[in-house]
Protein backbone atom coordinates (compact mmCIF):
# COMPACT_ATOMS: atom_id res chain seq x y z
CA UNK A 1 0.00 0.00 0.00
CA UNK A 2 1.27 3.48 -0.83
CA UNK A 3 3.58 2.29 -3.62
CA UNK A 4 2.64 3.36 -7.15
CA UNK A 5 1.67 0.64 -9.55
CA UNK A 6 4.56 -0.27 -11.85
CA UNK A 7 2.18 -0.34 -14.80
CA UNK A 8 0.70 3.09 -13.99
CA UNK A 9 4.15 4.56 -13.37
CA UNK A 10 5.64 3.04 -16.51
CA UNK A 11 2.86 4.41 -18.71
CA UNK A 12 2.58 7.67 -16.72
CA UNK A 13 -1.18 7.41 -16.23
CA UNK A 14 -2.43 10.79 -15.07
CA UNK A 15 -5.54 12.94 -15.04
CA UNK A 16 -9.13 11.88 -15.28
CA UNK A 17 -11.82 13.50 -17.40
CA UNK A 18 -15.26 12.05 -16.63
CA UNK A 19 -17.94 11.94 -19.32
CA UNK A 20 -21.48 12.84 -18.29
CA UNK A 21 -24.27 11.62 -20.53
CA UNK A 22 -26.70 14.48 -21.14
CA UNK A 23 -29.89 14.98 -23.18
CA UNK A 24 -28.75 18.31 -24.69
CA UNK A 25 -25.02 19.08 -24.82
CA UNK A 26 -25.42 22.84 -25.40
CA UNK A 27 -27.95 23.21 -22.57
CA UNK A 28 -25.79 21.17 -20.19
CA UNK A 29 -22.75 23.29 -21.05
CA UNK A 30 -24.75 26.49 -20.42
CA UNK A 31 -25.77 25.14 -16.98
CA UNK A 32 -22.18 24.37 -16.01
CA UNK A 33 -21.03 27.80 -17.24
CA UNK A 34 -23.91 29.98 -16.04
CA UNK A 35 -24.81 28.23 -12.77
CA UNK A 36 -21.67 26.42 -11.62
CA UNK A 37 -19.11 28.91 -12.99
CA UNK A 38 -17.13 26.61 -15.30
CA UNK A 39 -15.61 27.75 -18.60
CA UNK A 40 -16.63 26.32 -21.96
CA UNK A 41 -13.67 24.50 -23.51
CA UNK A 42 -15.35 23.32 -26.72
CA UNK A 43 -18.55 22.10 -28.36
CA UNK A 44 -18.43 19.64 -31.27
CA UNK A 45 -21.10 19.22 -33.94
CA UNK A 46 -24.10 21.24 -35.04
CA UNK A 47 -26.12 20.77 -32.99
CA UNK A 48 -23.44 19.76 -30.47
CA UNK A 49 -23.09 16.04 -29.77
CA UNK A 50 -20.07 16.40 -27.50
CA UNK A 51 -18.40 19.14 -25.51
CA UNK A 52 -16.09 19.83 -22.62
CA UNK A 53 -16.19 22.32 -19.79
CA UNK A 54 -13.27 23.18 -17.55
CA UNK A 55 -12.33 24.99 -14.37
CA UNK A 56 -8.91 26.19 -13.29
CA UNK A 57 -5.64 26.77 -15.08
CA UNK A 58 -3.19 24.95 -12.83
CA UNK A 59 -2.36 27.93 -10.61
CA UNK A 60 -4.19 26.28 -7.67
CA UNK A 61 -4.30 22.52 -8.06
CA UNK A 62 -5.03 20.57 -11.20
CA UNK A 63 -7.61 21.89 -13.68
CA UNK A 64 -10.96 20.10 -13.87
CA UNK A 65 -12.25 18.86 -17.22
CA UNK A 66 -15.71 17.34 -17.65
CA UNK A 67 -16.96 15.99 -20.98
CA UNK A 68 -20.64 16.29 -21.88
CA UNK A 69 -21.95 13.84 -24.46
CA UNK A 70 -25.16 12.57 -25.99
CA UNK A 71 -25.86 8.96 -25.03
CA UNK A 72 -24.86 6.10 -27.30
CA UNK A 73 -27.74 3.94 -28.52
CA UNK A 74 -27.13 1.39 -25.74
CA UNK A 75 -27.23 4.15 -23.09
CA UNK A 76 -30.57 5.73 -24.06
CA UNK A 77 -32.99 5.45 -21.17
CA UNK A 78 -30.31 4.41 -18.67
CA UNK A 79 -30.33 6.44 -15.49
CA UNK A 80 -27.12 8.25 -14.54
CA UNK A 81 -25.32 6.69 -11.61
CA UNK A 82 -22.62 7.70 -9.21
CA UNK A 83 -21.36 11.19 -8.58
CA UNK A 84 -18.45 13.50 -9.22
CA UNK A 85 -16.39 14.86 -6.35
CA UNK A 86 -14.87 18.28 -6.80
CA UNK A 87 -12.46 19.56 -4.18
CA UNK A 88 -12.82 23.18 -3.07
CA UNK A 89 -9.84 25.16 -1.77
CA UNK A 90 -11.75 27.36 0.66
CA UNK A 91 -15.16 28.75 1.70
CA UNK A 92 -17.28 25.79 0.61
CA UNK A 93 -20.33 27.27 2.40
CA UNK A 94 -20.17 30.50 0.38
CA UNK A 95 -19.81 28.49 -2.85
CA UNK A 96 -22.95 26.55 -1.96
CA UNK A 97 -24.86 29.78 -1.31
CA UNK A 98 -23.66 31.24 -4.63
CA UNK A 99 -24.88 28.13 -6.46
CA UNK A 100 -28.21 28.27 -4.61
CA UNK A 101 -28.60 31.94 -5.61
CA UNK A 102 -27.92 30.95 -9.24
CA UNK A 103 -30.69 28.35 -9.14
CA UNK A 104 -28.72 25.14 -8.54
CA UNK A 105 -30.66 22.23 -7.02
CA UNK A 106 -28.81 21.74 -3.72
CA UNK A 107 -29.82 18.28 -2.48
CA UNK A 108 -27.48 18.27 0.53
CA UNK A 109 -26.61 21.46 2.38
CA UNK A 110 -23.04 21.93 3.61
CA UNK A 111 -22.41 19.20 6.15
CA UNK A 112 -19.31 18.45 8.23
CA UNK A 113 -18.60 14.76 7.75
CA UNK A 114 -16.89 12.51 10.32
CA UNK A 115 -14.14 11.77 7.75
CA UNK A 116 -12.94 15.38 7.94
CA UNK A 117 -14.59 16.99 4.92
CA UNK A 118 -17.30 19.62 4.67
CA UNK A 119 -19.51 18.77 1.69
CA UNK A 120 -22.59 19.80 -0.23
CA UNK A 121 -24.27 18.15 -3.21
CA UNK A 122 -25.77 19.60 -6.40
CA UNK A 123 -28.14 17.57 -8.56
CA UNK A 124 -27.66 18.92 -12.08
CA UNK A 125 -30.57 18.85 -14.58
CA UNK A 126 -29.51 15.56 -16.25
CA UNK A 127 -29.55 13.66 -12.95
CA UNK A 128 -25.84 13.68 -12.13
CA UNK A 129 -24.79 14.34 -8.53
CA UNK A 130 -21.86 16.68 -8.02
CA UNK A 131 -20.38 16.68 -4.52
CA UNK A 132 -18.25 19.71 -3.62
CA UNK A 133 -15.99 19.09 -0.64
CA UNK A 134 -13.32 20.87 1.36
CA UNK A 135 -11.09 20.02 4.27
CA UNK A 136 -13.08 20.83 7.42
XYZ file of N, CA and C in Angstrom:
408
model
N 0.845 -1.177 0.000
C 0.000 0.000 0.000
C 0.893 1.245 0.000
N 0.494 2.250 -0.776
C 1.266 3.484 -0.834
C 2.298 3.505 -1.940
N 2.613 2.357 -2.527
C 3.581 2.289 -3.623
C 2.820 2.428 -4.938
N 3.332 3.226 -5.865
C 2.637 3.360 -7.146
C 2.714 2.063 -7.936
N 1.688 1.809 -8.678
C 1.669 0.641 -9.552
C 2.759 0.773 -10.602
N 3.511 -0.313 -10.823
C 4.558 -0.271 -11.853
C 3.965 0.029 -13.218
N 2.816 -0.562 -13.513
C 2.182 -0.339 -14.801
C 1.774 1.127 -14.962
N 1.116 1.681 -13.930
C 0.699 3.086 -13.993
C 1.898 4.013 -14.093
N 2.956 3.719 -13.332
C 4.150 4.560 -13.365
C 4.851 4.453 -14.716
N 4.959 3.239 -15.233
C 5.639 3.045 -16.513
C 4.942 3.805 -17.641
N 3.618 3.766 -17.640
C 2.859 4.414 -18.712
C 2.465 5.846 -18.364
N 2.840 6.312 -17.182
C 2.580 7.675 -16.722
C 1.097 8.031 -16.799
N 0.259 7.123 -16.276
C -1.176 7.414 -16.225
C -1.390 8.641 -15.354
N -2.160 9.573 -15.850
C -2.430 10.788 -15.072
C -3.706 11.455 -15.575
N -4.344 12.175 -14.689
C -5.536 12.936 -15.042
C -6.730 12.041 -15.301
N -7.882 12.576 -15.008
C -9.132 11.885 -15.281
C -10.115 12.929 -15.780
N -10.838 12.595 -16.825
C -11.822 13.500 -17.399
C -13.123 12.723 -17.551
N -14.009 12.809 -16.562
C -15.259 12.054 -16.633
C -16.133 12.544 -17.782
N -16.971 11.637 -18.277
C -17.937 11.942 -19.325
C -19.325 11.804 -18.716
N -20.099 12.874 -18.765
C -21.478 12.838 -18.291
C -22.394 12.732 -19.498
N -23.273 11.755 -19.480
C -24.274 11.618 -20.529
C -25.383 12.629 -20.266
N -25.703 13.419 -21.285
C -26.702 14.482 -21.138
C -27.673 14.425 -22.312
N -28.865 14.979 -22.122
C -29.886 14.983 -23.177
C -29.623 16.066 -24.217
N -29.006 17.174 -23.800
C -28.753 18.308 -24.687
C -27.392 18.881 -24.303
N -26.393 18.681 -25.141
C -25.021 19.078 -24.816
C -24.915 20.584 -24.622
N -25.510 21.369 -25.503
C -25.419 22.836 -25.400
C -26.083 23.324 -24.120
N -27.255 22.787 -23.793
C -27.954 23.207 -22.572
C -27.163 22.809 -21.330
N -26.587 21.610 -21.331
C -25.785 21.170 -20.187
C -24.565 22.058 -20.020
N -23.917 22.408 -21.125
C -22.747 23.291 -21.055
C -23.143 24.654 -20.498
N -24.288 25.191 -20.946
C -24.754 26.487 -20.417
C -24.972 26.412 -18.905
N -25.540 25.309 -18.414
C -25.769 25.138 -16.982
C -24.444 25.175 -16.227
N -23.477 24.405 -16.687
C -22.183 24.369 -16.007
C -21.495 25.730 -16.046
N -21.642 26.468 -17.119
C -21.025 27.796 -17.236
C -21.803 28.825 -16.419
N -23.110 28.920 -16.656
C -23.912 29.983 -16.041
C -24.206 29.761 -14.563
N -24.422 28.512 -14.155
C -24.810 28.232 -12.773
C -23.611 27.838 -11.916
N -22.770 26.933 -12.430
C -21.671 26.421 -11.616
C -20.341 27.130 -11.869
N -20.293 28.072 -12.813
C -19.112 28.910 -12.985
C -17.947 28.268 -13.722
N -18.184 27.214 -14.495
C -17.131 26.610 -15.303
C -16.918 27.438 -16.566
N -15.872 27.142 -17.307
C -15.609 27.754 -18.604
C -15.914 26.728 -19.687
N -16.417 27.205 -20.820
C -16.629 26.324 -21.959
C -15.293 26.094 -22.636
N -14.906 24.839 -22.810
C -13.671 24.500 -23.506
C -13.965 24.317 -24.995
N -14.960 23.463 -25.321
C -15.350 23.319 -26.715
C -16.705 22.629 -26.816
N -17.371 22.844 -27.945
C -18.550 22.100 -28.356
C -18.238 21.515 -29.723
N -18.697 20.287 -29.991
C -18.430 19.640 -31.268
C -19.754 19.240 -31.910
N -19.919 19.593 -33.172
C -21.102 19.224 -33.940
C -22.112 20.348 -33.968
N -23.039 20.247 -34.910
C -24.103 21.238 -35.044
C -25.400 20.504 -35.333
N -26.276 20.321 -34.376
C -26.118 20.766 -32.986
C -25.045 19.931 -32.278
N -24.541 20.454 -31.160
C -23.445 19.757 -30.473
C -23.836 18.352 -30.009
N -22.917 17.408 -30.253
C -23.093 16.035 -29.770
C -22.090 15.715 -28.672
N -21.107 16.592 -28.514
C -20.074 16.402 -27.499
C -19.481 17.761 -27.154
N -19.047 17.900 -25.929
C -18.398 19.136 -25.510
C -17.594 18.896 -24.255
N -16.868 19.933 -23.850
C -16.091 19.832 -22.618
C -16.104 21.184 -21.932
N -16.283 21.126 -20.614
C -16.190 22.323 -19.786
C -14.969 22.148 -18.894
N -14.477 23.269 -18.376
C -13.273 23.184 -17.551
C -13.333 24.233 -16.447
N -12.496 24.026 -15.449
C -12.333 24.990 -14.366
C -10.879 24.943 -13.913
N -10.286 26.114 -13.757
C -8.912 26.194 -13.288
C -7.910 26.193 -14.416
N -6.714 26.690 -14.087
C -5.643 26.771 -15.082
C -4.328 26.219 -14.542
N -4.391 25.536 -13.414
C -3.193 24.950 -12.833
C -2.507 25.835 -11.813
N -2.996 27.056 -11.603
C -2.362 27.928 -10.610
C -2.721 27.526 -9.187
N -3.784 26.768 -8.993
C -4.191 26.281 -7.666
C -4.723 24.858 -7.834
N -3.871 23.895 -7.861
C -4.296 22.518 -8.065
C -4.462 22.207 -9.546
N -4.866 21.002 -9.817
C -5.030 20.566 -11.199
C -6.346 21.091 -11.776
N -6.345 21.483 -13.049
C -7.606 21.895 -13.680
C -8.605 20.741 -13.696
N -9.885 21.078 -13.776
C -10.960 20.101 -13.866
C -11.497 20.146 -15.294
N -11.633 18.982 -15.906
C -12.254 18.863 -17.221
C -13.395 17.865 -17.111
N -14.561 18.230 -17.634
C -15.712 17.336 -17.650
C -16.267 17.336 -19.070
N -16.375 16.138 -19.650
C -16.963 15.994 -20.979
C -18.476 15.853 -20.843
N -19.190 16.394 -21.798
C -20.642 16.288 -21.880
C -20.952 15.644 -23.224
N -21.741 14.580 -23.225
C -21.948 13.840 -24.465
C -23.362 13.291 -24.545
N -23.884 13.244 -25.783
C -25.160 12.573 -25.994
C -24.969 11.081 -25.745
N -26.015 10.389 -25.312
C -25.862 8.956 -25.034
C -25.694 8.154 -26.317
N -24.918 7.077 -26.221
C -24.862 6.097 -27.296
C -26.194 5.364 -27.321
N -26.471 4.662 -28.406
C -27.744 3.942 -28.523
C -27.995 3.006 -27.351
N -26.942 2.340 -26.842
C -27.131 1.392 -25.740
C -27.290 2.087 -24.392
N -27.092 3.406 -24.345
C -27.230 4.150 -23.090
C -28.572 4.872 -22.983
N -29.307 4.976 -24.083
C -30.567 5.727 -24.065
C -31.513 5.095 -23.054
N -32.059 5.906 -22.191
C -32.987 5.445 -21.167
C -32.331 4.977 -19.890
N -31.015 4.834 -19.883
C -30.307 4.406 -18.674
C -30.186 5.596 -17.731
N -30.440 5.378 -16.473
C -30.332 6.438 -15.485
C -28.875 6.695 -15.140
N -28.488 7.974 -14.988
C -27.123 8.252 -14.544
C -26.891 7.652 -13.161
N -25.652 7.257 -12.907
C -25.322 6.689 -11.610
C -24.051 7.331 -11.089
N -23.844 7.204 -9.808
C -22.619 7.703 -9.212
C -22.653 9.212 -9.053
N -21.484 9.748 -8.792
C -21.361 11.186 -8.580
C -19.945 11.614 -8.897
N -19.775 12.902 -9.093
C -18.453 13.502 -9.221
C -18.125 14.167 -7.904
N -16.868 14.134 -7.523
C -16.393 14.864 -6.347
C -15.446 15.937 -6.839
N -15.723 17.161 -6.433
C -14.866 18.279 -6.800
C -14.365 18.905 -5.509
N -13.049 19.004 -5.390
C -12.455 19.562 -4.179
C -12.407 21.083 -4.279
N -12.736 21.725 -3.165
C -12.820 23.180 -3.070
C -11.709 23.646 -2.143
N -10.967 24.667 -2.562
C -9.842 25.156 -1.772
C -10.251 25.863 -0.502
N -11.307 26.659 -0.545
C -11.754 27.360 0.656
C -13.172 27.883 0.478
N -13.828 28.134 1.615
C -15.156 28.745 1.700
C -16.229 27.957 0.953
N -16.320 26.668 1.259
C -17.282 25.793 0.610
C -18.717 26.245 0.888
N -18.972 26.810 2.071
C -20.330 27.272 2.400
C -20.753 28.426 1.494
N -19.855 29.368 1.250
C -20.172 30.498 0.380
C -20.395 30.032 -1.056
N -19.622 29.029 -1.498
C -19.813 28.485 -2.846
C -21.206 27.880 -2.961
N -21.619 27.138 -1.955
C -22.952 26.548 -1.955
C -24.021 27.638 -2.057
N -23.875 28.703 -1.280
C -24.863 29.784 -1.314
C -24.884 30.466 -2.680
N -23.718 30.653 -3.290
C -23.662 31.236 -4.631
C -24.410 30.352 -5.616
N -24.179 29.044 -5.564
C -24.875 28.126 -6.458
C -26.383 28.165 -6.212
N -26.787 28.192 -4.940
C -28.211 28.266 -4.607
C -28.815 29.536 -5.204
N -28.113 30.667 -5.058
C -28.601 31.936 -5.606
C -28.716 31.898 -7.125
N -27.891 31.073 -7.773
C -27.918 30.954 -9.236
C -28.918 29.900 -9.708
N -29.633 29.289 -8.775
C -30.688 28.347 -9.144
C -30.300 26.886 -9.136
N -29.127 26.541 -8.603
C -28.721 25.136 -8.539
C -29.631 24.375 -7.578
N -29.878 23.112 -7.882
C -30.663 22.235 -7.019
C -29.719 21.618 -5.987
N -29.662 22.231 -4.811
C -28.811 21.738 -3.721
C -29.587 20.643 -3.004
N -29.110 19.407 -3.105
C -29.823 18.285 -2.484
C -29.228 17.891 -1.143
N -28.057 18.430 -0.815
C -27.485 18.273 0.528
C -26.780 19.576 0.857
N -27.253 20.223 1.911
C -26.612 21.456 2.379
C -25.226 21.149 2.919
N -24.379 22.171 3.055
C -23.042 21.934 3.610
C -23.120 21.180 4.938
N -22.390 20.087 4.993
C -22.415 19.197 6.148
C -20.980 18.802 6.495
N -20.628 18.920 7.772
C -19.310 18.454 8.226
C -19.394 16.952 8.447
N -18.566 16.216 7.706
C -18.604 14.761 7.752
C -17.579 14.239 8.764
N -17.833 13.060 9.333
C -16.894 12.509 10.315
C -15.530 12.164 9.712
N -15.429 12.087 8.393
C -14.142 11.774 7.749
C -13.325 13.019 7.452
N -13.762 14.186 7.997
C -12.937 15.381 7.945
C -13.197 16.327 6.783
N -14.255 16.095 6.025
C -14.591 16.992 4.923
C -15.903 17.700 5.197
N -16.033 18.896 4.675
C -17.304 19.617 4.669
C -17.797 19.572 3.235
N -19.021 19.077 3.029
C -19.508 18.774 1.694
C -20.924 19.294 1.470
N -21.212 19.597 0.199
C -22.593 19.804 -0.229
C -22.752 19.149 -1.593
N -24.013 18.895 -1.974
C -24.270 18.150 -3.210
C -25.260 18.913 -4.080
N -24.910 19.020 -5.366
C -25.770 19.597 -6.395
C -26.280 18.454 -7.267
N -27.569 18.477 -7.570
C -28.140 17.569 -8.562
C -28.350 18.392 -9.817
N -27.551 18.112 -10.864
C -27.664 18.916 -12.083
C -28.834 18.401 -12.922
N -29.322 19.176 -13.888
C -30.567 18.851 -14.583
C -30.621 17.490 -15.278
N -29.492 16.870 -15.595
C -29.507 15.563 -16.248
C -29.468 14.405 -15.262
N -29.499 14.700 -13.958
C -29.554 13.655 -12.948
C -28.215 13.252 -12.360
N -27.160 13.995 -12.675
C -25.835 13.682 -12.129
C -25.641 14.431 -10.811
N -25.089 13.735 -9.816
C -24.787 14.342 -8.529
C -23.346 14.865 -8.550
N -23.185 16.091 -8.098
C -21.859 16.679 -8.021
C -21.631 17.104 -6.575
N -20.683 16.434 -5.929
C -20.376 16.684 -4.520
C -19.171 17.605 -4.452
N -19.342 18.757 -3.822
C -18.251 19.712 -3.616
C -17.780 19.542 -2.173
N -16.480 19.363 -1.980
C -15.992 19.085 -0.637
C -14.697 19.851 -0.371
N -14.511 20.167 0.908
C -13.325 20.872 1.359
C -12.886 20.293 2.685
N -11.585 20.434 2.966
C -11.092 20.024 4.273
C -11.818 20.838 5.335
N -12.307 20.140 6.362
C -13.081 20.832 7.418
C -12.156 21.535 8.385
